[in-house]
Coordinates of C-alpha atoms and ligand atoms in Angstrom, one line a residue:
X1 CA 22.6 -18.2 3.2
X2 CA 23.4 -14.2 2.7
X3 CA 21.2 -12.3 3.8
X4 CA 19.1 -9.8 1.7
X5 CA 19.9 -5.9 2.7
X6 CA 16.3 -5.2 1.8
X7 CA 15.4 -6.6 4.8
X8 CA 17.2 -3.9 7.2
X9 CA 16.3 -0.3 8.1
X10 CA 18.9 1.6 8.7
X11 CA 19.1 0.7 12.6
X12 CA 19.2 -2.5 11.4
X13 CA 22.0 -2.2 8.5
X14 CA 24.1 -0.6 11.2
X15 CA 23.9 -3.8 13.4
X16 CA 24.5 -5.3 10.3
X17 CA 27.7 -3.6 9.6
X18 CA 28.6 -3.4 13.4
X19 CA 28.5 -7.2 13.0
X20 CA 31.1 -6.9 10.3
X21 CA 33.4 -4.4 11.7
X22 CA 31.9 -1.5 10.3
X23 CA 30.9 1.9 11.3
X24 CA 27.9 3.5 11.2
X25 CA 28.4 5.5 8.5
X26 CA 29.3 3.0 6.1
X27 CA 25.5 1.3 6.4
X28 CA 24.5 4.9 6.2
X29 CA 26.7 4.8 2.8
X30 CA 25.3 1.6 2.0
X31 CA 21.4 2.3 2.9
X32 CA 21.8 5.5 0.1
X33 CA 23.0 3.3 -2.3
X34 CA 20.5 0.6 -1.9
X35 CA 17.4 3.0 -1.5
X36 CA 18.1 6.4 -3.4
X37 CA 20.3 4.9 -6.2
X38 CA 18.3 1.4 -6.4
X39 CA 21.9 0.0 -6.8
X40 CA 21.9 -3.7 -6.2
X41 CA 25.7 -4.4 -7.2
X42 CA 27.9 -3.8 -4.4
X43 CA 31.0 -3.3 -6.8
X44 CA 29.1 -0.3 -8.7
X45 CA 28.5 1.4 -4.7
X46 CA 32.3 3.1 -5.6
X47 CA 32.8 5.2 -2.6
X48 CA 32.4 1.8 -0.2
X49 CA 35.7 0.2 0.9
X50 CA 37.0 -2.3 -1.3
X51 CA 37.6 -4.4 1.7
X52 CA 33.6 -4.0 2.6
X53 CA 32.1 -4.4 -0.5
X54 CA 34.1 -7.9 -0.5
X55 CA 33.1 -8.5 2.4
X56 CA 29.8 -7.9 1.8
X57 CA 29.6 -9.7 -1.9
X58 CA 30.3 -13.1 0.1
X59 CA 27.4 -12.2 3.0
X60 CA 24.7 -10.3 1.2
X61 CA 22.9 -9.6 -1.5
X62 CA 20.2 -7.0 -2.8
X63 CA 17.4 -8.3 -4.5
X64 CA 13.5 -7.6 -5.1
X65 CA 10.7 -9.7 -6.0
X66 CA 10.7 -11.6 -9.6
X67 CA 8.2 -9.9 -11.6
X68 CA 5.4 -12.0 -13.1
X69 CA 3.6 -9.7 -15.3
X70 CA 3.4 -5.9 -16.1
X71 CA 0.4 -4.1 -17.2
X72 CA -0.2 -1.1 -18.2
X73 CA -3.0 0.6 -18.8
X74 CA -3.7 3.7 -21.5
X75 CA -4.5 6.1 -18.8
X76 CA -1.2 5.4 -17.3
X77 CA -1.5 2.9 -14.4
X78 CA 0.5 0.5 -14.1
X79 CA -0.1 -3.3 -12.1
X80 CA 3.1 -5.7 -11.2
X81 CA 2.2 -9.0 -10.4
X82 CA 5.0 -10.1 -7.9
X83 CA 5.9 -13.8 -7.2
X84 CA 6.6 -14.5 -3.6
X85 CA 6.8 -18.4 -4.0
X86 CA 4.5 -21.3 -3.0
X87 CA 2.2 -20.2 -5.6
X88 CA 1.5 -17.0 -4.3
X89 CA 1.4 -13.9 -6.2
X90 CA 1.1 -10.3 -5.2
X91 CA 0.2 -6.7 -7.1
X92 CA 1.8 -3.5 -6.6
X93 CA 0.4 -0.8 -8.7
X94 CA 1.8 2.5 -9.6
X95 CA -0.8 5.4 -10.4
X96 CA 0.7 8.8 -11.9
X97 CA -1.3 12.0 -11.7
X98 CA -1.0 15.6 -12.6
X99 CA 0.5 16.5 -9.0
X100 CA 1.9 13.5 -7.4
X101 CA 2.7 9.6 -8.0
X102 CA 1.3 7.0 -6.0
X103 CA 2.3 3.6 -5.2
X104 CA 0.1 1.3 -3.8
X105 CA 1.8 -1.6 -1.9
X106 CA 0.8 -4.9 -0.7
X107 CA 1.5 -6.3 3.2
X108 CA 0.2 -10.0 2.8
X109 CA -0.2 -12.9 0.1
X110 CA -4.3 -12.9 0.4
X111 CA -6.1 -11.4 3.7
X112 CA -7.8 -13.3 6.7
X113 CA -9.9 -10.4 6.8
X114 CA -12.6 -11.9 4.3
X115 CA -14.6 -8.4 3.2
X116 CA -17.6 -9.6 1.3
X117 CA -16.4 -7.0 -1.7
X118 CA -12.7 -7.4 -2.0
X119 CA -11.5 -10.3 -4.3
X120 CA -8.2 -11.0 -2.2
X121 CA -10.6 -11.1 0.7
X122 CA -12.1 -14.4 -1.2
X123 CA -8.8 -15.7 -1.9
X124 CA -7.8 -16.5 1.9
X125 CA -4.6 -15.8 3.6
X126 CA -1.3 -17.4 2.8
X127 CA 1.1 -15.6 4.3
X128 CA 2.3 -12.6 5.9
X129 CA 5.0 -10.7 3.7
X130 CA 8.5 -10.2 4.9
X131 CA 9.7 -6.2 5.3
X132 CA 12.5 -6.5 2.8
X133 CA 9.1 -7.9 0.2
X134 CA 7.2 -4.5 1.0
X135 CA 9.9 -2.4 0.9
X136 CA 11.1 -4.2 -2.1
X137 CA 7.4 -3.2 -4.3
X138 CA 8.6 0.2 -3.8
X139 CA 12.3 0.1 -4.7
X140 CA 11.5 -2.1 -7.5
X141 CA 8.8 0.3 -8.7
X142 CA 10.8 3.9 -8.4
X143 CA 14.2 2.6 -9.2
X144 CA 11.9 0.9 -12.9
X145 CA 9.8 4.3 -13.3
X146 CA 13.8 6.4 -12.9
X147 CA 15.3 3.8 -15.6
X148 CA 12.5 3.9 -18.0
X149 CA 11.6 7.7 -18.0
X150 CA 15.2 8.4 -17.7
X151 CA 14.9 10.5 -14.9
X152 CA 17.0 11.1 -11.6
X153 CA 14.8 12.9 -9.3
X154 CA 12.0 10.9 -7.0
X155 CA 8.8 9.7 -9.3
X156 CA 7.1 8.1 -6.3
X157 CA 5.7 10.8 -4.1
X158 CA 2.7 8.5 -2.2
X159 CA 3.1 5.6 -0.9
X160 CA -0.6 3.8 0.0
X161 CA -0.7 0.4 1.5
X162 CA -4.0 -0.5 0.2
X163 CA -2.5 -3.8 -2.0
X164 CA -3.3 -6.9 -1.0
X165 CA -3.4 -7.9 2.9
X166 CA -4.7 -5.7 6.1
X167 CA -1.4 -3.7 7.4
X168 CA -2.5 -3.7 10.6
X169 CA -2.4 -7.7 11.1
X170 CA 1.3 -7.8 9.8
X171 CA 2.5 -5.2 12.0
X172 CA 6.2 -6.3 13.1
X173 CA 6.9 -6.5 9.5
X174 CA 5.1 -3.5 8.1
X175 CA 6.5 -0.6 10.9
X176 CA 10.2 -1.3 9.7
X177 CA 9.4 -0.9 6.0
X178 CA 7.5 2.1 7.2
X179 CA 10.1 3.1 8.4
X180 CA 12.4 3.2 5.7
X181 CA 9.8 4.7 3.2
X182 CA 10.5 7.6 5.6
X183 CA 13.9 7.9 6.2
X184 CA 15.6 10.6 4.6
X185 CA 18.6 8.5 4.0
X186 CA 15.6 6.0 2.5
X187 CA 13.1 7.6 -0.2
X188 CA 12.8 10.4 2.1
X189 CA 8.6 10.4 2.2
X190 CA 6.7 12.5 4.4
X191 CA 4.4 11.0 6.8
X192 CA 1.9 12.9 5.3
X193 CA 2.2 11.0 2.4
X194 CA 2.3 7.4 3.6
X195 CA -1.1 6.1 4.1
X196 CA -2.0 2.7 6.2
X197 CA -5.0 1.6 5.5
X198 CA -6.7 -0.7 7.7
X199 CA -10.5 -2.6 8.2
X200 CA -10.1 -1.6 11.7
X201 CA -8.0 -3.4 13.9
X202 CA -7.9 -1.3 16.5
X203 CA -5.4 -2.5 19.3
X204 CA -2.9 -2.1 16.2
X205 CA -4.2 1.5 15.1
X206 CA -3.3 2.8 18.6
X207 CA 0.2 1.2 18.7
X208 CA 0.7 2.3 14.8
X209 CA 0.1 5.7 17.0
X210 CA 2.8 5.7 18.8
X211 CA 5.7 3.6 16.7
X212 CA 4.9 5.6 13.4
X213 CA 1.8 8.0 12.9
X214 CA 1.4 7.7 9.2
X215 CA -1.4 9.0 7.8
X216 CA -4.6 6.5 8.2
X217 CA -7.4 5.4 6.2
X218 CA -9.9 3.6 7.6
X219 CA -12.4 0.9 5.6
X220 CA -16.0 1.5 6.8
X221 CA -18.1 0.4 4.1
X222 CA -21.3 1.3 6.5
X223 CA -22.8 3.3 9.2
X224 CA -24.7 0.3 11.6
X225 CA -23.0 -2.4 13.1
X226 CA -25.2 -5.0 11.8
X227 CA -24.4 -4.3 7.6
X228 CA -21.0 -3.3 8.6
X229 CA -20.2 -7.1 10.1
X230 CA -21.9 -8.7 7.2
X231 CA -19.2 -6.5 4.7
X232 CA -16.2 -6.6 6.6
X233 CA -16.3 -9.2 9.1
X234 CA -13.7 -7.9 11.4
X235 CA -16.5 -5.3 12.9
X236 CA -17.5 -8.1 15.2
X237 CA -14.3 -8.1 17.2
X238 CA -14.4 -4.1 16.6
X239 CA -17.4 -2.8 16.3
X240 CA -17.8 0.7 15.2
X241 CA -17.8 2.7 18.3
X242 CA -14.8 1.2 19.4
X243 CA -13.3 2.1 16.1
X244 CA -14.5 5.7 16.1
X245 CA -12.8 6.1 19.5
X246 CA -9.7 4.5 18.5
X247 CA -9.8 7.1 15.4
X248 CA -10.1 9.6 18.0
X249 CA -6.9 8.6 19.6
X250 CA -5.5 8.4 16.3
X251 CA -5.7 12.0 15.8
X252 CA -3.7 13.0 18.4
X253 CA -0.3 11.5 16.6
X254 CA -1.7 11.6 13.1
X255 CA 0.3 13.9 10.9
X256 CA -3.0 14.8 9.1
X257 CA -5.6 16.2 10.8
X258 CA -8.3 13.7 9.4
X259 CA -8.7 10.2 8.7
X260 CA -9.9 8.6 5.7
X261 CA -12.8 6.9 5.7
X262 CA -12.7 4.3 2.5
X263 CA -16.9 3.7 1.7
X264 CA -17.3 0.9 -1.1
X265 CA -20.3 2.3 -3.3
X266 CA -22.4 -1.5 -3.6
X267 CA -25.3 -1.1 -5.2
X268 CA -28.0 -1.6 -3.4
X269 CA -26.0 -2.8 0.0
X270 CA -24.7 0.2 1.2
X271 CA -25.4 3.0 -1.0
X272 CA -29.2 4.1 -0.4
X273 CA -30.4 7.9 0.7
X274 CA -31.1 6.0 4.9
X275 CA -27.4 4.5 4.7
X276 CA -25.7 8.6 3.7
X277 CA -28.0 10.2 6.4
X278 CA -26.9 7.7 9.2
X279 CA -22.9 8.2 7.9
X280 CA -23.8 12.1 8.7
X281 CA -25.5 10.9 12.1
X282 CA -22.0 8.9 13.1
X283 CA -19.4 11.7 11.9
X284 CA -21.8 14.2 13.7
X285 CA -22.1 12.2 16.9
X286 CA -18.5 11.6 17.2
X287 CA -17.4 15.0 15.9
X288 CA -17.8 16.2 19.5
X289 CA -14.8 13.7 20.4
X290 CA -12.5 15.4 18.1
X291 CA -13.1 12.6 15.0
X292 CA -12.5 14.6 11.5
X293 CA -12.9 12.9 8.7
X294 CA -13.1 12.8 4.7
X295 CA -14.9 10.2 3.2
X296 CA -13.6 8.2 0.2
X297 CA -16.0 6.7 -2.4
X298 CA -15.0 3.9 -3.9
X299 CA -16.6 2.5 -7.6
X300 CA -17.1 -1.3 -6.5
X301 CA -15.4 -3.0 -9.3
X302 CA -17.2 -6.3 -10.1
X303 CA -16.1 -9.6 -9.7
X304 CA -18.2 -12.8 -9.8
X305 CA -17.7 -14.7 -6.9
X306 CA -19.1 -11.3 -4.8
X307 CA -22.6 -11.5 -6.3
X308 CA -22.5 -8.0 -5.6
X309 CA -22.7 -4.8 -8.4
X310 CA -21.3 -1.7 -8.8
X311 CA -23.5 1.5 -7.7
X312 CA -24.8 3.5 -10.3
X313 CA -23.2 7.0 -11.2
X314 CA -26.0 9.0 -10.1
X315 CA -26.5 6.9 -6.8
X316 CA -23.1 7.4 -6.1
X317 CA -23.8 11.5 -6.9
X318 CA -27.0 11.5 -4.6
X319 CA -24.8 9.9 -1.8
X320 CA -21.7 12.5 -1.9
X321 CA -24.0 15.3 -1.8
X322 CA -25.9 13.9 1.6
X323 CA -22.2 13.8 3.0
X324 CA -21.2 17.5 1.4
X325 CA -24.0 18.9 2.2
X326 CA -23.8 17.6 6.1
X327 CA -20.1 20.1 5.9
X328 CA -18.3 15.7 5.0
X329 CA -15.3 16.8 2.3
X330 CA -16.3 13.9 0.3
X331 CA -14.6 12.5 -2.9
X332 CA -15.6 10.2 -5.8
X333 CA -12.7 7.8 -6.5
X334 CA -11.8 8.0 -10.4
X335 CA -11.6 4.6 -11.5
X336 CA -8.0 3.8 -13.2
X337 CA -7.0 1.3 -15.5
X338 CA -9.8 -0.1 -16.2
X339 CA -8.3 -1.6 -19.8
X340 CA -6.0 -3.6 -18.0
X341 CA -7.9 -5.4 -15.4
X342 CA -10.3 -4.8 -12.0
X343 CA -10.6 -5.2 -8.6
X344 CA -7.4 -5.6 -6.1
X345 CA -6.2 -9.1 -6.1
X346 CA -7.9 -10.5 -9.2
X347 CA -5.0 -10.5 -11.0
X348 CA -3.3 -12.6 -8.1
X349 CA -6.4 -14.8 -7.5
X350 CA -6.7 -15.6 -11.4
X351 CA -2.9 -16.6 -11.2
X352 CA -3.1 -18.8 -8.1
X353 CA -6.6 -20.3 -9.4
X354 CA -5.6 -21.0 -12.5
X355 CA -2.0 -22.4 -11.9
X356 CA -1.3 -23.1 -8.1
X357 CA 2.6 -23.2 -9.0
X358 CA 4.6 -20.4 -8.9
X359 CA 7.1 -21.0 -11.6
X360 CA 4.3 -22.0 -13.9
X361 CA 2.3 -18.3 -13.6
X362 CA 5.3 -16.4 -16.1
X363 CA 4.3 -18.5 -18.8
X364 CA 0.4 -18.5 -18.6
X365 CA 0.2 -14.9 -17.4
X366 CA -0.5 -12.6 -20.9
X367 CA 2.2 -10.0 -20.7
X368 CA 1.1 -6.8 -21.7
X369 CA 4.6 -4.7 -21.9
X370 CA 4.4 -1.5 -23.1
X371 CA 7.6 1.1 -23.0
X372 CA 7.2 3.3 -20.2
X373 CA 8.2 6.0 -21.8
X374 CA 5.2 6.2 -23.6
X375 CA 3.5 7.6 -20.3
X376 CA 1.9 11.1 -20.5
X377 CA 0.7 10.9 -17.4
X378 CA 3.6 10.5 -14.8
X379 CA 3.9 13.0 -12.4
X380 CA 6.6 15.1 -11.1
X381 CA 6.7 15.2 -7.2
X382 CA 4.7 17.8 -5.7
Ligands
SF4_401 S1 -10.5 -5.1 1.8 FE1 -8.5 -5.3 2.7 S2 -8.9 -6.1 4.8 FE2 -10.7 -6.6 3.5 S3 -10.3 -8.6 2.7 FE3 -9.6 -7.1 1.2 S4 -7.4 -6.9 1.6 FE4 -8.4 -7.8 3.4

């Protein structure tokens, strides 16, 4: 079997090549072809040795995920649905805005996690993804956006994993990818703009500290123990103090000087004047410990299975301002593309629910292909 160069960094491309009798500089060579240039062909990487690209046309190979379905939606957004076998399916979804464009990438087929609001959550965990199939969301996604708009220069400037799966729990795969999201002979991001997001496994959120301090959201969802455990069911191994404390830590490394706290608005459940004024009590208590946060609404988007609803407009208005007023920089999440579908992971769970064979889902999928260029809203890197 050859194996697929997605799945180095560049430490490991240099084994790689050692292996084959090449310098260092060539997998440096070969790493900028791969990553800046998207270039899967070893023949078209012309300033490679014809003696190495032979050698590497009968050991390697470059190649990304098969791509199920593209949507994309009027404001812009696009969703990939991604086959990664067994009758799995994941979504990677590109969101342009005036000053930057974010990518938002999955680490797992489904999530053992189980959050009461999140539809992959109800789908279950299959399996963990492989780095070369995170990394490969993003080099499919900028090296498509370069092609279609025609352009050279980088058109992903944010790179969020907040897709399908918690990071955290597929860490040996995820800090390598990380890793070459980062390098500047990779897509040359800054740490500032690589988010992990996590429900809060902490053990991992002090050793992300120390491997690579990217910048780190944090799904809350509540201010008590008790509600929090019922949302996201990970708070009874670590419960909220322990989280704060690991947030604290966090800080130290973090290449922001705040964390993100993620707060899905369910009406009802979470969102009620009591629930804002004990957030303010929390970030207060813990502010003397050095924890600075922003908090992150989030518009719940429905699905049926939750038998939970999305917060009303003004609700969501009365929270923020408890938070602002407390000194909380607090945002309201703009919903995107809507037109083309919901919640994380529905698009997967519908495919996997509705087929259960992989190589079924391209024909009952709806494709819903647009050309690219038609985008007004793609950004240039900021
Ligand atoms: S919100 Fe994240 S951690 Fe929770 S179930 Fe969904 S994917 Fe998993």
């Amino acid at each position: 079997m050859t194996a697929n160069l997605l799945d180095y960094d560049l430490e490991g491309l240099a084994l790689y090549c050692d292996q084959l009798g090449e310098k260092r500089y060539r997998a440096i060579q070969l790493f900028r072809w791969i990553h800046q240039k998207g270039i899967a062909h070893f023949d078209d990487m012309t300033d490679l040795a014809k003696s190495l690209r032979d050698k590497l046309a009968v050991s390697a190979h470059v190649k990304s995920l098969e791509v199920i379905s593209q949507h994309i939606s009027s404001d812009g957004t696009i969703k990939w649905l991604f086959n990664v076998g067994a009758g799995n399916a994941i979504e990677t979804v590109f969101i342009p805005e005036s000053d930057r464009g974010t990518l938002c990438v999955s680490s797992q087929a489904g999530c053992a996690v189980g959050c009461r609001f999140c539809s992959t959550g109800h789908q279950g965990f299959s399996r963990n993804l492989k780095m070369g199939e995170i990394v490969g969301q993003l080099w499919f996604a900028e090296h498509f956006l370069r092609n279609h708009l025609h352009r050279n220069d980088r058109v992903i400037s944010n790179v969020v994993m907040m897709g399908m799966g918690e990071p955290l729990q597929n860490y040996d795969e995820l800090v390598p990818a990380l890793r070459v999201m980062l390098d500047d002979h990779g897509y040359g991001l800054s740490r500032r703009r690589v988010t992990v997001s996590t429900s809060g496994v902490v053990p991992m959120m002090d050793r992300l500290a120390l491997d690579c301090p990217v910048a780190l959201a944090v799904s809350l969802h509540a201010p008590s123990d008790d509600l929090r455990s019922n949302l996201v069911p990970l708070n009874r191994k670590y419960p909220i103090a322990e989280l704060m404390e690991s947030c604290s830590r966090y800080l130290v490394h973090a290449p922001r000087d705040f964390i993100t706290f993620e707060y899905c608005m369910l009406d009802g459940v979470n969102d009620q004047v009591q629930h804002a004024k004990q957030l303010v009590s929390l970030v207060q208590k813990h502010a003397s410990d050095g924890v600075w946060c922003k908090f992150n609404l989030i518009p719940f988007n429905p699905f049926s299975a939750s038998g939970l609803l999305r917060s009303s407009a003004e609700q969501v208005q009365v929270f923020a301002g408890i938070l602002t007023d407390a000194g909380i920089v607090t945002t309201v999440r703009k919903t995107r593309g809507d037109d083309i579908d919901a919640a994380c992971g529905q698009l997967a769970g519908d495919v996997k629910d509705r087929t259960g064979v992989a190589g079924r889902m391209a024909r009952q999928r709806t494709m819903m292909l647009k050309p690219v260029s038609s985008f007004n809203h793609v950004t240039k890197e900021s």
